[in-house]
Backbone as XML, in Angstrom:
<?xml version="1.0"?>
<chain id="A" units="angstrom">
  <residue number="1" name="MET">
    <atom name="N" x="8.942" y="8.359" z="-1.300"/>
    <atom name="CA" x="7.560" y="8.203" z="-0.926"/>
    <atom name="C" x="6.819" y="9.541" z="-0.907"/>
  </residue>
  <residue number="2" name="ASN">
    <atom name="N" x="7.555" y="10.630" z="-0.825"/>
    <atom name="CA" x="6.925" y="11.949" z="-0.787"/>
    <atom name="C" x="6.272" y="12.318" z="-2.110"/>
  </residue>
  <residue number="3" name="LEU">
    <atom name="N" x="6.576" y="11.578" z="-3.172"/>
    <atom name="CA" x="5.964" y="11.830" z="-4.468"/>
    <atom name="C" x="4.512" y="11.386" z="-4.505"/>
  </residue>
  <residue number="4" name="LEU">
    <atom name="N" x="4.137" y="10.536" z="-3.589"/>
    <atom name="CA" x="2.805" y="9.945" z="-3.589"/>
    <atom name="C" x="1.809" y="10.782" z="-2.808"/>
  </residue>
  <residue number="5" name="THR">
    <atom name="N" x="0.562" y="10.771" z="-3.279"/>
    <atom name="CA" x="-0.518" y="11.416" z="-2.528"/>
    <atom name="C" x="-0.843" y="10.536" z="-1.312"/>
  </residue>
  <residue number="6" name="ALA">
    <atom name="N" x="-1.609" y="11.068" z="-0.399"/>
    <atom name="CA" x="-2.008" y="10.293" z="0.781"/>
    <atom name="C" x="-2.773" y="9.038" z="0.364"/>
  </residue>
  <residue number="7" name="ARG">
    <atom name="N" x="-3.644" y="9.158" z="-0.630"/>
    <atom name="CA" x="-4.419" y="8.002" z="-1.084"/>
    <atom name="C" x="-3.517" y="6.968" z="-1.741"/>
  </residue>
  <residue number="8" name="GLU">
    <atom name="N" x="-2.548" y="7.424" z="-2.538"/>
    <atom name="CA" x="-1.600" y="6.500" z="-3.164"/>
    <atom name="C" x="-0.776" y="5.776" z="-2.110"/>
  </residue>
  <residue number="9" name="LYS">
    <atom name="N" x="-0.408" y="6.468" z="-1.051"/>
    <atom name="CA" x="0.317" y="5.819" z="0.040"/>
    <atom name="C" x="-0.540" y="4.750" z="0.699"/>
  </residue>
  <residue number="10" name="GLU">
    <atom name="N" x="-1.827" y="5.050" z="0.850"/>
    <atom name="CA" x="-2.742" y="4.080" z="1.447"/>
    <atom name="C" x="-2.872" y="2.848" z="0.552"/>
  </residue>
  <residue number="11" name="VAL">
    <atom name="N" x="-3.007" y="3.073" z="-0.748"/>
    <atom name="CA" x="-3.096" y="1.957" z="-1.696"/>
    <atom name="C" x="-1.802" y="1.153" z="-1.661"/>
  </residue>
  <residue number="12" name="LEU">
    <atom name="N" x="-0.669" y="1.842" z="-1.645"/>
    <atom name="CA" x="0.626" y="1.160" z="-1.606"/>
    <atom name="C" x="0.765" y="0.321" z="-0.338"/>
  </residue>
  <residue number="13" name="LEU">
    <atom name="N" x="0.352" y="0.859" z="0.783"/>
    <atom name="CA" x="0.412" y="0.128" z="2.046"/>
    <atom name="C" x="-0.385" y="-1.167" z="1.948"/>
  </residue>
  <residue number="14" name="HIS">
    <atom name="N" x="-1.581" y="-1.089" z="1.402"/>
    <atom name="CA" x="-2.414" y="-2.282" z="1.246"/>
    <atom name="C" x="-1.882" y="-3.205" z="0.163"/>
  </residue>
  <residue number="15" name="LEU">
    <atom name="N" x="-1.229" y="-2.646" z="-0.841"/>
    <atom name="CA" x="-0.646" y="-3.464" z="-1.908"/>
    <atom name="C" x="0.389" y="-4.422" z="-1.337"/>
  </residue>
  <residue number="16" name="GLY">
    <atom name="N" x="1.079" y="-4.011" z="-0.310"/>
    <atom name="CA" x="2.093" y="-4.845" z="0.334"/>
    <atom name="C" x="1.537" y="-6.086" z="1.021"/>
  </residue>
  <residue number="17" name="THR">
    <atom name="N" x="0.220" y="-6.170" z="1.146"/>
    <atom name="CA" x="-0.388" y="-7.357" z="1.758"/>
    <atom name="C" x="-0.521" y="-8.490" z="0.753"/>
  </residue>
  <residue number="18" name="GLY">
    <atom name="N" x="-0.331" y="-8.166" z="-0.526"/>
    <atom name="CA" x="-0.470" y="-9.176" z="-1.571"/>
    <atom name="C" x="-1.894" y="-9.332" z="-2.070"/>
  </residue>
  <residue number="19" name="ALA">
    <atom name="N" x="-2.786" y="-8.461" z="-1.643"/>
    <atom name="CA" x="-4.184" y="-8.523" z="-2.068"/>
    <atom name="C" x="-4.314" y="-8.164" z="-3.545"/>
  </residue>
  <residue number="20" name="GLY">
    <atom name="N" x="-5.305" y="-8.740" z="-4.192"/>
    <atom name="CA" x="-5.602" y="-8.419" z="-5.583"/>
    <atom name="C" x="-6.397" y="-7.130" z="-5.692"/>
  </residue>
  <residue number="21" name="ASN">
    <atom name="N" x="-6.609" y="-6.673" z="-6.917"/>
    <atom name="CA" x="-7.319" y="-5.411" z="-7.145"/>
    <atom name="C" x="-8.722" y="-5.405" z="-6.565"/>
  </residue>
  <residue number="22" name="ARG">
    <atom name="N" x="-9.453" y="-6.498" z="-6.729"/>
    <atom name="CA" x="-10.824" y="-6.558" z="-6.223"/>
    <atom name="C" x="-10.839" y="-6.447" z="-4.696"/>
  </residue>
  <residue number="23" name="GLU">
    <atom name="N" x="-9.942" y="-7.164" z="-4.057"/>
    <atom name="CA" x="-9.869" y="-7.111" z="-2.595"/>
    <atom name="C" x="-9.454" y="-5.723" z="-2.116"/>
  </residue>
  <residue number="24" name="LEU">
    <atom name="N" x="-8.480" y="-5.128" z="-2.794"/>
    <atom name="CA" x="-8.048" y="-3.772" z="-2.442"/>
    <atom name="C" x="-9.206" y="-2.787" z="-2.594"/>
  </residue>
  <residue number="25" name="ALA">
    <atom name="N" x="-9.947" y="-2.916" z="-3.686"/>
    <atom name="CA" x="-11.091" y="-2.030" z="-3.918"/>
    <atom name="C" x="-12.104" y="-2.157" z="-2.785"/>
  </residue>
  <residue number="26" name="GLY">
    <atom name="N" x="-12.375" y="-3.370" z="-2.373"/>
    <atom name="CA" x="-13.310" y="-3.582" z="-1.273"/>
    <atom name="C" x="-12.830" y="-2.974" z="0.033"/>
  </residue>
  <residue number="27" name="LYS">
    <atom name="N" x="-11.557" y="-3.172" z="0.340"/>
    <atom name="CA" x="-10.998" y="-2.632" z="1.585"/>
    <atom name="C" x="-10.994" y="-1.107" z="1.595"/>
  </residue>
  <residue number="28" name="LEU">
    <atom name="N" x="-10.736" y="-0.518" z="0.422"/>
    <atom name="CA" x="-10.592" y="0.934" z="0.331"/>
    <atom name="C" x="-11.890" y="1.643" z="-0.024"/>
  </residue>
  <residue number="29" name="GLY">
    <atom name="N" x="-12.917" y="0.873" z="-0.383"/>
    <atom name="CA" x="-14.197" y="1.469" z="-0.731"/>
    <atom name="C" x="-14.169" y="2.243" z="-2.038"/>
  </residue>
  <residue number="30" name="ILE">
    <atom name="N" x="-13.395" y="1.762" z="-2.993"/>
    <atom name="CA" x="-13.290" y="2.416" z="-4.295"/>
    <atom name="C" x="-13.468" y="1.377" z="-5.394"/>
  </residue>
  <residue number="31" name="ALA">
    <atom name="N" x="-13.635" y="1.837" z="-6.617"/>
    <atom name="CA" x="-13.818" y="0.931" z="-7.753"/>
    <atom name="C" x="-12.513" y="0.222" z="-8.090"/>
  </residue>
  <residue number="32" name="GLU">
    <atom name="N" x="-12.645" y="-0.956" z="-8.641"/>
    <atom name="CA" x="-11.475" y="-1.738" z="-9.030"/>
    <atom name="C" x="-10.628" y="-0.989" z="-10.059"/>
  </residue>
  <residue number="33" name="ARG">
    <atom name="N" x="-11.275" y="-0.303" z="-10.994"/>
    <atom name="CA" x="-10.505" y="0.446" z="-12.000"/>
    <atom name="C" x="-9.746" y="1.611" z="-11.366"/>
  </residue>
  <residue number="34" name="THR">
    <atom name="N" x="-10.284" y="2.150" z="-10.268"/>
    <atom name="CA" x="-9.584" y="3.219" z="-9.549"/>
    <atom name="C" x="-8.336" y="2.657" z="-8.878"/>
  </residue>
  <residue number="35" name="VAL">
    <atom name="N" x="-8.437" y="1.463" z="-8.329"/>
    <atom name="CA" x="-7.276" y="0.789" z="-7.738"/>
    <atom name="C" x="-6.205" y="0.609" z="-8.805"/>
  </residue>
  <residue number="36" name="LYS">
    <atom name="N" x="-6.613" y="0.127" z="-9.980"/>
    <atom name="CA" x="-5.660" y="-0.077" z="-11.077"/>
    <atom name="C" x="-4.969" y="1.220" z="-11.455"/>
  </residue>
  <residue number="37" name="ALA">
    <atom name="N" x="-5.734" y="2.308" z="-11.514"/>
    <atom name="CA" x="-5.159" y="3.610" z="-11.856"/>
    <atom name="C" x="-4.164" y="4.067" z="-10.795"/>
  </residue>
  <residue number="38" name="HIS">
    <atom name="N" x="-4.525" y="3.896" z="-9.522"/>
    <atom name="CA" x="-3.606" y="4.264" z="-8.436"/>
    <atom name="C" x="-2.320" y="3.453" z="-8.533"/>
  </residue>
  <residue number="39" name="ILE">
    <atom name="N" x="-2.444" y="2.167" z="-8.738"/>
    <atom name="CA" x="-1.258" y="1.307" z="-8.805"/>
    <atom name="C" x="-0.382" y="1.697" z="-9.982"/>
  </residue>
  <residue number="40" name="GLN">
    <atom name="N" x="-0.997" y="1.995" z="-11.108"/>
    <atom name="CA" x="-0.221" y="2.421" z="-12.274"/>
    <atom name="C" x="0.574" y="3.692" z="-11.969"/>
  </residue>
  <residue number="41" name="ARG">
    <atom name="N" x="-0.050" y="4.660" z="-11.302"/>
    <atom name="CA" x="0.653" y="5.896" z="-10.948"/>
    <atom name="C" x="1.737" y="5.643" z="-9.897"/>
  </residue>
  <residue number="42" name="ILE">
    <atom name="N" x="1.457" y="4.773" z="-8.945"/>
    <atom name="CA" x="2.442" y="4.436" z="-7.907"/>
    <atom name="C" x="3.675" y="3.818" z="-8.548"/>
  </residue>
  <residue number="43" name="VAL">
    <atom name="N" x="3.470" y="2.843" z="-9.426"/>
    <atom name="CA" x="4.585" y="2.172" z="-10.111"/>
    <atom name="C" x="5.414" y="3.201" z="-10.873"/>
  </residue>
  <residue number="44" name="MET">
    <atom name="N" x="4.733" y="4.111" z="-11.574"/>
    <atom name="CA" x="5.435" y="5.136" z="-12.354"/>
    <atom name="C" x="6.202" y="6.095" z="-11.438"/>
  </residue>
  <residue number="45" name="LYS">
    <atom name="N" x="5.535" y="6.615" z="-10.421"/>
    <atom name="CA" x="6.164" y="7.600" z="-9.532"/>
    <atom name="C" x="7.351" y="7.024" z="-8.769"/>
  </residue>
  <residue number="46" name="LEU">
    <atom name="N" x="7.294" y="5.750" z="-8.429"/>
    <atom name="CA" x="8.387" y="5.115" z="-7.684"/>
    <atom name="C" x="9.436" y="4.505" z="-8.612"/>
  </residue>
  <residue number="47" name="ASP">
    <atom name="N" x="9.250" y="4.709" z="-9.910"/>
    <atom name="CA" x="10.195" y="4.245" z="-10.926"/>
    <atom name="C" x="10.423" y="2.731" z="-10.831"/>
  </residue>
  <residue number="48" name="GLN">
    <atom name="N" x="9.312" y="2.013" z="-10.719"/>
    <atom name="CA" x="9.360" y="0.560" z="-10.667"/>
    <atom name="C" x="8.842" y="0.006" z="-11.986"/>
  </residue>
  <residue number="49" name="SER">
    <atom name="N" x="9.061" y="-1.271" z="-12.237"/>
    <atom name="CA" x="8.614" y="-1.891" z="-13.480"/>
    <atom name="C" x="7.282" y="-2.610" z="-13.332"/>
  </residue>
  <residue number="50" name="THR">
    <atom name="N" x="7.003" y="-3.113" z="-12.133"/>
    <atom name="CA" x="5.799" y="-3.909" z="-11.924"/>
    <atom name="C" x="5.163" y="-3.586" z="-10.584"/>
  </residue>
  <residue number="51" name="ARG">
    <atom name="N" x="3.911" y="-4.037" z="-10.445"/>
    <atom name="CA" x="3.223" y="-3.863" z="-9.161"/>
    <atom name="C" x="3.890" y="-4.704" z="-8.076"/>
  </residue>
  <residue number="52" name="LEU">
    <atom name="N" x="4.501" y="-5.827" z="-8.463"/>
    <atom name="CA" x="5.200" y="-6.654" z="-7.493"/>
    <atom name="C" x="6.372" y="-5.892" z="-6.886"/>
  </residue>
  <residue number="53" name="GLU">
    <atom name="N" x="7.120" y="-5.184" z="-7.719"/>
    <atom name="CA" x="8.232" y="-4.375" z="-7.195"/>
    <atom name="C" x="7.712" y="-3.304" z="-6.245"/>
  </residue>
  <residue number="54" name="ALA">
    <atom name="N" x="6.589" y="-2.680" z="-6.591"/>
    <atom name="CA" x="5.991" y="-1.672" z="-5.716"/>
    <atom name="C" x="5.533" y="-2.311" z="-4.403"/>
  </residue>
  <residue number="55" name="ALA">
    <atom name="N" x="4.982" y="-3.520" z="-4.476"/>
    <atom name="CA" x="4.544" y="-4.227" z="-3.273"/>
    <atom name="C" x="5.721" y="-4.537" z="-2.359"/>
  </residue>
  <residue number="56" name="VAL">
    <atom name="N" x="6.840" y="-4.926" z="-2.949"/>
    <atom name="CA" x="8.049" y="-5.196" z="-2.160"/>
    <atom name="C" x="8.499" y="-3.909" z="-1.468"/>
  </residue>
  <residue number="57" name="LEU">
    <atom name="N" x="8.472" y="-2.793" z="-2.196"/>
    <atom name="CA" x="8.826" y="-1.505" z="-1.576"/>
    <atom name="C" x="7.879" y="-1.182" z="-0.424"/>
  </residue>
  <residue number="58" name="SER">
    <atom name="N" x="6.616" y="-1.520" z="-0.592"/>
    <atom name="CA" x="5.641" y="-1.284" z="0.462"/>
    <atom name="C" x="6.027" y="-2.007" z="1.743"/>
  </residue>
  <residue number="59" name="VAL">
    <atom name="N" x="6.421" y="-3.250" z="1.597"/>
    <atom name="CA" x="6.816" y="-4.039" z="2.767"/>
    <atom name="C" x="8.086" y="-3.462" z="3.392"/>
  </residue>
  <residue number="60" name="LEU">
    <atom name="N" x="9.048" y="-3.103" z="2.556"/>
    <atom name="CA" x="10.318" y="-2.574" z="3.063"/>
    <atom name="C" x="10.164" y="-1.202" z="3.714"/>
  </residue>
  <residue number="61" name="ALA">
    <atom name="N" x="9.239" y="-0.406" z="3.198"/>
    <atom name="CA" x="9.056" y="0.959" z="3.702"/>
    <atom name="C" x="7.816" y="1.073" z="4.583"/>
  </residue>
  <residue number="62" name="HIS">
    <atom name="N" x="7.377" y="-0.036" z="5.136"/>
    <atom name="CA" x="6.143" y="-0.050" z="5.915"/>
    <atom name="C" x="6.114" y="1.033" z="6.988"/>
  </residue>
  <residue number="63" name="ASN">
    <atom name="N" x="7.177" y="1.194" z="7.709"/>
    <atom name="CA" x="7.196" y="2.164" z="8.810"/>
    <atom name="C" x="7.048" y="3.597" z="8.320"/>
  </residue>
  <residue number="64" name="LEU">
    <atom name="N" x="7.443" y="3.870" z="7.081"/>
    <atom name="CA" x="7.264" y="5.203" z="6.515"/>
    <atom name="C" x="5.826" y="5.426" z="6.055"/>
  </residue>
  <residue number="65" name="LEU">
    <atom name="N" x="5.160" y="4.365" z="5.673"/>
    <atom name="CA" x="3.805" y="4.467" z="5.140"/>
    <atom name="C" x="2.735" y="4.411" z="6.218"/>
  </residue>
  <residue number="66" name="CYS">
    <atom name="N" x="2.980" y="3.665" z="7.270"/>
    <atom name="CA" x="1.971" y="3.427" z="8.293"/>
    <atom name="C" x="2.232" y="4.321" z="9.504"/>
  </residue>
  <residue number="67" name="ALA">
    <atom name="N" x="1.270" y="5.181" z="9.780"/>
    <atom name="CA" x="1.416" y="6.109" z="10.900"/>
    <atom name="C" x="0.725" y="5.605" z="12.169"/>
  </residue>
  <residue number="68" name="ASP">
    <atom name="N" x="0.177" y="4.400" z="12.120"/>
    <atom name="CA" x="-0.519" y="3.840" z="13.269"/>
    <atom name="C" x="0.504" y="3.345" z="14.288"/>
  </residue>
  <residue number="69" name="PRO">
    <atom name="N" x="0.586" y="3.981" z="15.467"/>
    <atom name="CA" x="1.581" y="3.567" z="16.465"/>
    <atom name="C" x="1.350" y="2.164" z="17.008"/>
  </residue>
  <residue number="70" name="GLU">
    <atom name="N" x="0.133" y="1.642" z="16.865"/>
    <atom name="CA" x="-0.184" y="0.293" z="17.337"/>
    <atom name="C" x="0.108" y="-0.776" z="16.288"/>
  </residue>
  <residue number="71" name="CYS">
    <atom name="N" x="0.511" y="-0.351" z="15.108"/>
    <atom name="CA" x="0.736" y="-1.277" z="13.999"/>
    <atom name="C" x="1.995" y="-2.098" z="14.241"/>
  </residue>
  <residue number="72" name="ARG">
    <atom name="N" x="1.851" y="-3.390" z="13.981"/>
    <atom name="CA" x="2.989" y="-4.292" z="14.082"/>
    <atom name="C" x="3.108" y="-5.012" z="12.743"/>
  </residue>
  <residue number="73" name="PRO">
    <atom name="N" x="4.097" y="-4.647" z="11.932"/>
    <atom name="CA" x="4.241" y="-5.273" z="10.617"/>
    <atom name="C" x="4.402" y="-6.788" z="10.711"/>
  </residue>
  <residue number="74" name="CYS">
    <atom name="N" x="4.023" y="-7.450" z="9.634"/>
    <atom name="CA" x="4.092" y="-8.915" z="9.570"/>
    <atom name="C" x="5.504" y="-9.442" z="9.791"/>
  </residue>
  <residue number="75" name="ASN">
    <atom name="N" x="6.514" y="-8.656" z="9.423"/>
    <atom name="CA" x="7.883" y="-9.150" z="9.534"/>
    <atom name="C" x="8.462" y="-8.978" z="10.943"/>
  </residue>
  <residue number="76" name="THR">
    <atom name="N" x="7.654" y="-8.461" z="11.879"/>
    <atom name="CA" x="8.084" y="-8.384" z="13.268"/>
    <atom name="C" x="7.848" y="-9.746" z="13.908"/>
  </residue>
  <residue number="77" name="PRO">
    <atom name="N" x="8.879" y="-10.363" z="14.473"/>
    <atom name="CA" x="8.722" y="-11.705" z="15.037"/>
    <atom name="C" x="7.576" y="-11.775" z="16.042"/>
  </residue>
  <residue number="78" name="GLY">
    <atom name="N" x="6.705" y="-12.752" z="15.854"/>
    <atom name="CA" x="5.609" y="-12.982" z="16.775"/>
    <atom name="C" x="4.441" y="-12.022" z="16.663"/>
  </residue>
  <residue number="79" name="ALA">
    <atom name="N" x="4.490" y="-11.105" z="15.705"/>
    <atom name="CA" x="3.432" y="-10.105" z="15.582"/>
    <atom name="C" x="2.458" y="-10.466" z="14.473"/>
  </residue>
  <residue number="80" name="GLN">
    <atom name="N" x="1.229" y="-10.058" z="14.669"/>
    <atom name="CA" x="0.234" y="-10.182" z="13.615"/>
    <atom name="C" x="-0.068" y="-8.781" z="13.128"/>
  </residue>
  <residue number="81" name="HIS">
    <atom name="N" x="0.058" y="-8.580" z="11.848"/>
    <atom name="CA" x="-0.131" y="-7.241" z="11.304"/>
    <atom name="C" x="-1.601" y="-6.925" z="11.129"/>
  </residue>
  <residue number="82" name="GLN">
    <atom name="N" x="-1.965" y="-5.736" z="11.493"/>
    <atom name="CA" x="-3.340" y="-5.290" z="11.322"/>
    <atom name="C" x="-3.329" y="-4.010" z="10.525"/>
  </residue>
  <residue number="83" name="ARG">
    <atom name="N" x="-3.849" y="-4.064" z="9.302"/>
    <atom name="CA" x="-3.797" y="-2.902" z="8.426"/>
    <atom name="C" x="-5.154" y="-2.219" z="8.266"/>
  </residue>
  <residue number="84" name="ALA">
    <atom name="N" x="-6.180" y="-2.745" z="8.836"/>
    <atom name="CA" x="-7.495" y="-2.129" z="8.681"/>
    <atom name="C" x="-7.529" y="-0.821" z="9.441"/>
  </residue>
  <residue number="85" name="GLY">
    <atom name="N" x="-8.006" y="0.214" z="8.798"/>
    <atom name="CA" x="-8.137" y="1.512" z="9.449"/>
    <atom name="C" x="-6.806" y="2.191" z="9.711"/>
  </residue>
  <residue number="86" name="VAL">
    <atom name="N" x="-5.823" y="1.927" z="8.911"/>
    <atom name="CA" x="-4.500" y="2.510" z="9.089"/>
    <atom name="C" x="-4.541" y="3.995" z="8.765"/>
  </residue>
  <residue number="87" name="ALA">
    <atom name="N" x="-3.992" y="4.802" z="9.638"/>
    <atom name="CA" x="-3.903" y="6.239" z="9.400"/>
    <atom name="C" x="-2.562" y="6.566" z="8.781"/>
  </residue>
  <residue number="88" name="LEU">
    <atom name="N" x="-2.584" y="7.365" z="7.750"/>
    <atom name="CA" x="-1.336" y="7.725" z="7.069"/>
    <atom name="C" x="-0.957" y="9.156" z="7.387"/>
  </residue>
  <residue number="89" name="SER">
    <atom name="N" x="0.336" y="9.387" z="7.422"/>
    <atom name="CA" x="0.798" y="10.762" z="7.671"/>
    <atom name="C" x="0.899" y="11.521" z="6.385"/>
  </residue>
</chain>
């Protein structure tokens, strides 16, 4: 994960929600083509074949990507995940 820029980590974190490019662009306040470019670089840097593989890594490495101490990932029993305004380290 250290290969990624802070912005790429943020995109990767949101990618793990299963959102599409348009939704990601809206959440991040960037153009859809910029989201596509970030995802392409993330997939390459993490040596993955698809955005789905990168999204799976996002879910598995959530604690490394999300620096919000109040964050409760979706896979925590009984928790509702909140990714809006997530601060990255």
